[in-house]
Tab-separated table of C-alpha atoms and ligand atoms in Angstrom:
chain	number	residue	atom	x	y	z
A	14	MET	CA	145.417	31.563	118.969
A	15	ARG	CA	147.893	30.422	121.505
A	16	LEU	CA	146.665	30.017	125.143
A	17	SER	CA	148.323	28.283	127.800
A	18	GLU	CA	146.379	25.251	129.325
A	19	GLN	CA	145.624	27.051	132.561
A	20	ASP	CA	144.127	30.135	130.362
A	21	ARG	CA	142.262	27.500	128.063
A	22	ILE	CA	140.596	25.913	131.048
A	23	TRP	CA	139.900	29.050	132.469
A	24	VAL	CA	138.286	30.279	129.465
A	25	GLY	CA	136.169	27.216	128.580
A	26	ASP	CA	134.933	27.307	131.859
A	27	THR	CA	134.024	30.852	131.823
A	28	CYS	CA	132.273	30.441	128.419
A	29	GLN	CA	130.520	27.518	129.767
A	30	ARG	CA	128.956	29.528	132.721
A	31	MET	CA	128.101	32.860	130.023
A	32	LEU	CA	126.071	30.302	127.752
A	33	ASP	CA	124.183	28.959	130.621
A	34	LYS	CA	123.350	32.335	131.879
A	35	MET	CA	122.509	33.585	128.706
A	36	GLU	CA	120.324	30.493	127.577
A	37	VAL	CA	117.984	31.412	130.860
A	38	SER	CA	117.797	34.946	129.927
A	39	ILE	CA	117.223	35.056	126.276
A	40	HIS	CA	114.311	32.340	126.991
A	41	ARG	CA	112.646	34.879	129.309
A	42	SER	CA	113.296	37.725	127.192
A	43	GLU	CA	111.786	36.718	124.092
A	44	GLY	CA	110.229	39.765	121.961
A	45	LYS	CA	112.176	42.347	123.860
A	46	ILE	CA	115.072	44.062	122.044
A	47	PRO	CA	116.915	45.017	124.995
A	48	TYR	CA	119.368	48.052	125.851
A	49	SER	CA	119.939	47.959	129.633
A	50	THR	CA	118.366	46.511	132.852
A	51	ASP	CA	115.512	47.675	135.094
A	52	GLN	CA	115.363	48.168	138.892
A	53	ASN	CA	115.069	44.557	139.339
A	54	GLY	CA	117.650	43.617	137.103
A	55	MET	CA	115.923	41.964	134.140
A	56	TYR	CA	116.564	43.260	130.353
A	57	ASP	CA	114.314	46.244	129.336
A	58	ASP	CA	113.080	46.683	126.074
A	59	LYS	CA	113.647	49.108	122.877
A	60	SER	CA	111.367	47.090	120.527
A	61	ALA	CA	108.304	49.795	120.480
A	62	ASP	CA	108.324	52.135	117.441
A	63	LYS	CA	109.579	55.294	119.647
A	64	ASP	CA	112.651	53.485	120.966
A	65	LEU	CA	113.183	51.154	117.603
A	66	MET	CA	116.040	53.833	116.173
A	67	TRP	CA	117.935	53.103	119.184
A	68	TRP	CA	121.539	52.888	118.300
A	69	THR	CA	122.211	49.337	120.126
A	70	ASN	CA	119.524	47.433	118.743
A	71	GLY	CA	121.153	45.500	116.466
A	72	PHE	CA	123.289	43.905	119.510
A	73	TRP	CA	120.631	41.767	120.869
A	74	GLU	CA	119.903	39.877	117.361
A	75	GLY	CA	123.899	39.821	117.353
A	76	MET	CA	123.978	37.729	120.682
A	77	LEU	CA	120.979	35.585	119.217
A	78	TRP	CA	123.560	34.659	116.193
A	79	LEU	CA	126.428	34.145	118.547
A	80	MET	CA	124.284	32.043	120.375
A	81	TYR	CA	122.982	30.273	117.286
A	82	ALA	CA	126.840	29.837	115.829
A	83	GLN	CA	128.210	28.295	119.149
A	84	THR	CA	124.924	25.911	119.844
A	85	GLY	CA	123.388	24.926	116.166
A	86	ASP	CA	120.123	25.468	118.221
A	87	ASP	CA	117.479	26.853	115.764
A	88	TYR	CA	115.705	28.420	118.287
A	89	TYR	CA	118.087	31.297	118.273
A	90	LYS	CA	117.705	31.343	114.672
A	91	LYS	CA	113.579	31.537	114.810
A	92	LEU	CA	114.243	34.541	117.116
A	93	GLY	CA	116.640	36.411	115.328
A	94	ASN	CA	114.358	36.264	111.938
A	95	GLN	CA	111.862	37.558	114.444
A	96	MET	CA	113.690	40.529	115.316
A	97	GLU	CA	114.590	41.494	112.089
A	98	ASP	CA	111.012	41.268	111.137
A	99	ILE	CA	110.602	44.271	114.184
A	100	LEU	CA	113.423	46.033	112.776
A	101	ASP	CA	112.166	45.908	109.453
A	102	ARG	CA	109.718	48.873	110.183
A	103	LEU	CA	112.798	51.298	110.250
A	104	LEU	CA	113.605	49.988	106.388
A	105	LEU	CA	110.320	50.235	105.382
A	106	GLY	CA	109.697	53.752	106.797
A	107	THR	CA	106.338	52.325	108.767
A	108	THR	CA	107.480	53.998	112.323
A	109	ASP	CA	106.255	57.435	113.203
A	110	TYR	CA	109.458	58.993	112.208
A	111	GLY	CA	109.599	57.818	108.537
A	112	ILE	CA	112.978	56.875	107.544
A	113	ASP	CA	115.272	59.494	109.256
A	114	PRO	CA	116.305	57.483	111.923
A	115	ILE	CA	118.460	55.175	109.563
A	116	HIS	CA	121.471	57.177	111.257
A	117	HIS	CA	125.459	56.557	111.070
A	118	ASP	CA	124.702	53.191	113.326
A	119	ALA	CA	123.511	51.416	110.319
A	120	GLY	CA	126.612	49.328	110.864
A	121	PHE	CA	125.791	48.597	114.554
A	122	MET	CA	122.137	47.632	113.688
A	123	TRP	CA	122.369	46.063	110.476
A	124	LEU	CA	125.246	43.802	110.818
A	125	HIS	CA	125.398	42.011	113.567
A	126	SER	CA	121.313	40.923	112.804
A	127	SER	CA	120.680	41.011	109.057
A	128	VAL	CA	124.526	40.626	107.880
A	129	ALA	CA	125.158	37.894	110.513
A	130	ASN	CA	121.904	36.050	109.472
A	131	TYR	CA	122.889	36.258	105.920
A	132	ARG	CA	125.987	35.255	106.809
A	133	LEU	CA	125.393	32.492	109.029
A	134	THR	CA	122.108	30.823	107.153
A	135	GLY	CA	122.363	32.423	103.695
A	136	ASN	CA	118.809	34.379	104.170
A	137	LEU	CA	118.559	36.416	101.441
A	138	ARG	CA	115.930	38.765	102.980
A	139	SER	CA	118.798	39.326	105.103
A	140	ARG	CA	121.151	40.327	102.470
A	141	THR	CA	118.545	42.687	100.920
A	142	ARG	CA	118.176	44.246	104.595
A	143	GLY	CA	121.983	44.766	104.966
A	144	LEU	CA	122.707	46.369	101.227
A	145	ILE	CA	119.723	48.490	101.921
A	146	ALA	CA	121.412	49.668	105.196
A	147	ALA	CA	124.795	50.258	103.440
A	148	ASN	CA	122.978	52.673	100.872
A	149	TYR	CA	121.235	54.290	103.680
A	150	LEU	CA	124.995	54.818	105.306
A	151	SER	CA	126.777	55.453	102.137
A	152	SER	CA	124.808	58.154	101.495
A	153	ARG	CA	125.821	60.061	104.742
A	154	PHE	CA	129.163	60.482	102.996
A	155	ASN	CA	130.463	64.087	102.756
A	156	ILE	CA	132.319	64.379	99.242
A	157	LYS	CA	133.927	67.304	99.672
A	158	GLY	CA	135.139	66.698	103.369
A	159	ASN	CA	135.574	62.724	102.911
A	160	TYR	CA	134.079	61.785	106.074
A	161	ILE	CA	130.761	60.007	107.364
A	162	VAL	CA	128.205	62.287	108.976
A	163	ALA	CA	127.279	61.127	112.442
A	164	TRP	CA	123.751	62.254	113.603
A	165	ASP	CA	121.349	64.713	111.665
A	166	GLY	CA	120.454	68.250	112.652
A	167	ILE	CA	121.869	71.125	110.322
A	168	GLU	CA	124.083	72.225	113.262
A	169	ARG	CA	125.824	69.099	113.233
A	170	GLN	CA	126.220	68.412	109.549
A	171	GLY	CA	130.075	68.905	109.560
A	172	TRP	CA	130.542	66.496	112.896
A	173	SER	CA	132.199	62.788	112.447
A	174	ILE	CA	133.055	60.557	115.479
A	175	ILE	CA	135.862	57.593	115.854
A	176	ASP	CA	132.556	55.460	116.542
A	177	SER	CA	131.959	55.280	112.670
A	178	MET	CA	135.104	53.340	112.412
A	179	MET	CA	132.874	50.368	113.796
A	180	ASN	CA	130.026	50.993	111.136
A	181	ILE	CA	131.713	51.310	107.870
A	182	PRO	CA	132.512	47.467	108.156
A	183	LEU	CA	128.867	47.168	106.543
A	184	LEU	CA	130.155	48.890	103.840
A	185	TYR	CA	133.031	46.566	103.055
A	186	TRP	CA	130.791	43.839	103.157
A	187	ALA	CA	128.443	45.185	101.017
A	188	ALA	CA	131.232	45.997	98.370
A	189	LYS	CA	132.270	42.397	98.801
A	190	GLU	CA	129.082	40.970	98.570
A	191	THR	CA	127.920	43.349	95.379
A	192	GLY	CA	131.420	43.469	93.754
A	193	TYR	CA	130.820	47.567	93.627
A	194	ASP	CA	134.104	49.115	95.073
A	195	ARG	CA	132.078	52.161	95.324
A	196	TYR	CA	131.109	50.901	99.005
A	197	ARG	CA	134.810	50.092	100.110
A	198	SER	CA	135.688	53.690	98.603
A	199	VAL	CA	133.314	55.590	100.742
A	200	ALA	CA	134.815	53.541	103.916
A	201	MET	CA	138.358	53.707	102.639
A	202	ALA	CA	138.021	57.556	102.154
A	203	HIS	CA	136.379	57.917	105.689
A	204	ALA	CA	139.003	55.989	107.555
A	205	ASP	CA	141.543	57.753	106.195
A	206	LYS	CA	140.163	60.909	106.966
A	207	THR	CA	139.938	59.503	110.298
A	208	LEU	CA	143.436	58.518	110.674
A	209	GLU	CA	144.552	62.232	109.373
A	210	HIS	CA	142.608	64.059	111.767
A	211	VAL	CA	141.283	61.838	114.736
A	212	LEU	CA	144.136	59.572	115.541
A	213	ARG	CA	146.730	61.778	117.552
A	214	PRO	CA	150.238	61.513	117.582
A	215	ASP	CA	150.566	60.150	121.153
A	216	GLY	CA	148.371	57.090	119.950
A	217	SER	CA	144.749	58.457	121.596
A	218	VAL	CA	141.931	59.388	119.510
A	219	ILE	CA	139.182	62.395	119.607
A	220	HIS	CA	135.341	61.722	120.089
A	221	ILE	CA	133.858	64.332	118.077
A	222	ILE	CA	135.515	66.292	114.897
A	223	HIS	CA	133.702	69.061	113.398
A	224	TYR	CA	135.093	69.252	109.614
A	225	HIS	CA	134.075	72.356	107.377
A	226	GLU	CA	131.336	71.135	105.264
A	227	GLU	CA	132.611	72.542	102.192
A	228	THR	CA	136.054	72.157	102.291
A	229	GLY	CA	136.770	69.131	104.982
A	230	GLU	CA	139.059	71.721	106.790
A	231	VAL	CA	139.346	70.921	110.475
A	232	ILE	CA	137.103	73.634	112.845
A	233	GLU	CA	137.150	71.956	116.229
A	234	SER	CA	137.180	69.137	118.313
A	235	PHE	CA	134.713	67.924	121.294
A	236	GLY	CA	135.351	65.868	124.128
A	237	GLY	CA	131.924	64.190	123.306
A	238	GLN	CA	131.266	61.597	125.681
A	239	GLY	CA	134.381	61.632	127.387
A	240	TYR	CA	135.369	64.338	130.089
A	241	GLU	CA	136.604	67.489	128.302
A	242	VAL	CA	138.115	68.554	125.308
A	243	GLY	CA	141.747	66.937	124.791
A	244	SER	CA	140.519	63.904	127.165
A	245	SER	CA	140.748	60.194	125.989
A	246	TRP	CA	137.286	58.669	126.247
A	247	THR	CA	138.163	54.875	126.577
A	248	ARG	CA	135.155	53.413	124.490
A	249	GLY	CA	135.854	55.605	121.561
A	250	GLN	CA	139.973	54.216	122.209
A	251	ALA	CA	138.503	50.659	121.987
A	252	TRP	CA	136.134	51.784	118.651
A	253	ALA	CA	139.628	52.922	117.221
A	254	ILE	CA	141.397	49.750	118.072
A	255	TYR	CA	138.739	47.474	116.679
A	256	GLY	CA	137.693	49.332	113.526
A	257	PHE	CA	141.260	50.281	112.215
A	258	ALA	CA	141.989	46.488	113.103
A	259	LEU	CA	138.810	45.780	111.210
A	260	SER	CA	139.431	48.254	107.977
A	261	TYR	CA	142.703	46.112	107.939
A	262	LEU	CA	140.882	42.768	108.051
A	263	ARG	CA	138.911	43.954	104.872
A	264	THR	CA	141.738	46.044	102.962
A	265	ARG	CA	144.800	44.477	103.756
A	266	GLU	CA	146.095	48.190	104.133
A	267	GLN	CA	149.234	48.008	106.623
A	268	ARG	CA	148.450	51.627	107.663
A	269	TYR	CA	144.872	50.586	109.277
A	270	LEU	CA	146.691	47.534	110.965
A	271	ASP	CA	149.670	50.425	112.204
A	272	ALA	CA	147.119	52.536	113.510
A	273	ALA	CA	144.986	50.025	115.658
A	274	LYS	CA	148.776	49.124	117.040
A	275	ARG	CA	149.471	52.318	118.023
A	276	VAL	CA	146.369	53.220	119.833
A	277	ALA	CA	146.005	49.463	121.406
A	278	GLN	CA	149.765	50.148	122.699
A	279	TYR	CA	148.527	53.452	124.273
A	280	PHE	CA	145.040	51.804	125.661
A	281	LEU	CA	147.156	48.955	126.928
A	282	SER	CA	149.487	51.314	128.730
A	283	ALA	CA	147.181	53.641	130.246
A	284	LEU	CA	144.652	51.160	131.382
A	285	ALA	CA	147.427	48.855	133.814
A	286	PRO	CA	147.373	51.667	136.179
A	287	PHE	CA	143.375	50.862	136.443
A	288	GLU	CA	144.106	46.913	137.040
A	289	TYR	CA	142.741	46.537	133.636
A	290	VAL	CA	139.155	47.477	134.107
A	291	PRO	CA	138.912	51.246	132.000
A	292	PRO	CA	137.762	54.206	133.461
A	293	VAL	CA	135.267	56.121	131.718
A	294	ASP	CA	138.554	58.426	130.597
A	295	PHE	CA	141.963	58.215	130.868
A	296	ARG	CA	142.216	62.205	131.072
A	297	SER	CA	139.619	62.443	134.051
A	298	PRO	CA	140.249	63.346	137.743
A	299	LYS	CA	141.244	60.395	139.661
A	300	GLU	CA	138.218	60.761	142.003
A	301	PRO	CA	135.487	60.120	141.634
A	302	ILE	CA	136.599	57.215	139.527
A	303	TYR	CA	133.836	56.505	136.949
A	304	ILE	CA	134.751	52.906	135.116
A	305	ASP	CA	133.014	52.061	131.434
A	306	THR	CA	133.458	48.016	131.455
A	307	THR	CA	132.021	47.819	128.059
A	308	ALA	CA	135.317	49.849	126.873
A	309	GLY	CA	137.245	46.686	128.211
A	310	ALA	CA	135.144	44.025	125.913
A	311	ILE	CA	135.231	46.111	123.058
A	312	ALA	CA	139.117	46.914	123.251
A	313	ALA	CA	139.588	42.730	124.104
A	314	CYS	CA	138.018	42.128	120.764
A	315	GLY	CA	140.073	44.446	118.919
A	316	LEU	CA	143.227	42.984	120.551
A	317	LEU	CA	142.156	39.522	119.498
A	318	GLU	CA	141.527	40.557	115.974
A	319	ILE	CA	145.390	42.513	115.993
A	320	GLU	CA	146.773	39.442	117.399
A	321	LYS	CA	145.589	37.633	114.429
A	322	HIS	CA	147.489	39.972	112.148
A	323	VAL	CA	150.847	40.973	113.613
A	324	SER	CA	153.835	38.658	113.262
A	325	GLU	CA	154.767	35.458	115.738
A	326	PHE	CA	156.718	37.653	117.935
A	327	GLU	CA	154.816	40.321	118.505
A	328	LYS	CA	151.162	38.403	119.254
A	329	ASP	CA	151.964	38.027	122.997
A	330	MET	CA	151.573	41.808	123.734
A	331	TYR	CA	147.958	41.760	122.343
A	332	LEU	CA	146.705	38.251	123.525
A	333	SER	CA	147.882	38.604	127.007
A	334	GLY	CA	146.566	42.246	126.951
A	335	ALA	CA	143.084	40.659	125.973
A	336	LEU	CA	143.210	37.814	128.504
A	337	LYS	CA	144.039	40.114	131.078
A	338	ILE	CA	141.113	42.621	130.369
A	339	LEU	CA	139.058	39.702	130.181
A	340	ARG	CA	140.004	38.147	133.487
A	341	ALA	CA	139.660	41.205	135.345
A	342	LEU	CA	136.045	41.933	134.077
A	343	THR	CA	135.012	38.241	134.831
A	344	GLU	CA	136.479	38.600	138.016
A	345	THR	CA	135.470	41.686	138.857
A	346	GLN	CA	132.288	43.020	136.991
A	347	CYS	CA	130.257	40.251	135.802
A	348	ASN	CA	127.138	38.636	137.370
A	349	PHE	CA	126.668	35.022	136.426
A	350	ASN	CA	123.806	34.691	138.412
A	351	LYS	CA	120.675	33.399	136.347
A	352	GLU	CA	117.853	35.314	138.406
A	353	THR	CA	118.681	38.324	136.582
A	354	ASP	CA	119.663	39.791	133.239
A	355	SER	CA	122.971	40.769	131.786
A	356	ILE	CA	126.273	39.465	132.385
A	357	LEU	CA	128.567	42.360	132.365
A	358	GLN	CA	127.948	45.333	135.024
A	359	ASN	CA	128.709	48.610	135.324
A	360	GLY	CA	129.068	50.388	131.800
A	361	SER	CA	128.721	53.497	131.095
A	362	GLU	CA	127.094	56.141	128.421
A	363	ALA	CA	129.251	59.272	129.207
A	364	TYR	CA	131.468	60.548	131.354
A	365	HIS	CA	129.184	63.215	132.778
A	366	THR	CA	126.237	61.227	132.948
A	367	ASN	CA	127.823	59.708	135.672
A	368	LYS	CA	125.775	56.431	136.364
A	369	HIS	CA	126.805	52.888	135.800
A	370	LEU	CA	124.632	50.312	134.136
A	371	SER	CA	124.498	47.047	132.327
A	372	ILE	CA	124.490	47.847	128.569
A	373	ILE	CA	123.499	45.641	125.519
A	374	TYR	CA	127.272	45.985	123.754
A	375	GLY	CA	128.816	45.329	127.257
A	376	ASP	CA	127.317	41.439	127.226
A	377	TYR	CA	127.764	41.698	123.167
A	378	PHE	CA	131.558	42.438	123.056
A	379	TYR	CA	132.251	40.042	126.014
A	380	MET	CA	130.256	37.571	124.691
A	381	GLU	CA	132.176	37.754	121.584
A	382	ALA	CA	135.476	37.877	123.041
A	383	MET	CA	135.220	34.968	125.217
A	384	LEU	CA	133.597	33.053	122.411
A	385	ARG	CA	136.275	33.633	119.955
A	386	LEU	CA	139.078	32.606	122.702
A	387	ASN	CA	137.324	29.749	122.835
A	388	GLY	CA	137.866	29.032	119.306
A	389	LEU	CA	134.395	30.102	117.500
A	390	ASP	CA	135.549	31.397	114.141
A	391	ILE	CA	132.709	33.347	112.637
A	392	GLU	CA	132.461	36.701	110.835
A	393	MET	CA	130.546	39.160	112.698
A	394	TRP	CA	131.790	42.421	111.169
B	24	LIG	N1	128.450	54.976	119.574
B	24	LIG	C1	128.078	55.576	121.028
B	24	LIG	C2	128.816	55.090	121.956
B	24	LIG	O1	129.761	54.634	121.935
B	24	LIG	O2	128.390	55.301	123.304
């Protein structure tokens, strides 16, 4: 990755501030699986049985593995293994809600936990956990409609969401690991269906699409966590940028890279008027303005992935886009004060919840993007 001397120094300094704060935060959060922060700015905890199914519960362990990869400190490895023992209660069905909680976000929950552990340390129990999660995820495939169903509940059996583009890398990993192409077939069928119906001609994407369960025909779409039907939820756009880029990484099918580039170009031009801090939805009222920093961090990771695969003379657009976003987030949205937890502030769960909070995947993707810019080259997806 070609960084100017000035950018290289900025990236190095910012990573150091980030790592210094995370070291302190991680030490005082032992045993927790954070999602957000409490009223004192300290990480909360979703490790109790009633919360364990929460879809973000793999990101904390992902941060531990990023720290381990960056520092080589076995302390992070020890904590990562402890987290996996906690998540095992889901795989073993020993929580109060049996195995139902293993939902479409199995990728988010086990790629950055178990699969990261296996990739970095060769832990075979972690490999097994990753494969069990991949089996659950592929069992959600609707063979008549060619999509992975999101969520549970009879009334939502035909629903699919752009977010799942980020879950299917678990299936690409399982295919490579086992040699069984069926996992890749499921992932590619889902990616192709998403390409056909969720990516709009203008480069934006739908959040939720409802297919007919028996025929796979499109029935309707929903605004989901964005503003309204037809709008452009920025985190969904970011999932598409990174998700299609990762499908390209794992399959080398040009149509996925083209899709990632299309959404990325739309995203960057829509983002410029916001000084590179994303609103929650590009197609929402100008006032009041709600922002979602998590969308910026995710998109930056996606742009850096695209940059790796495009031709020499195209690279600058993606690298400079990622840098603009990360500089804007760092300078206006990050808290490096070690007295409180969480670095990236002002994430958003959804447009209509209308509140800003620090969210664990904001921290995760910010860390991933910054460490990649700083030269860390590990597989997390
Ligand atoms: N995957 C759910 C979200 O992005 O909020």
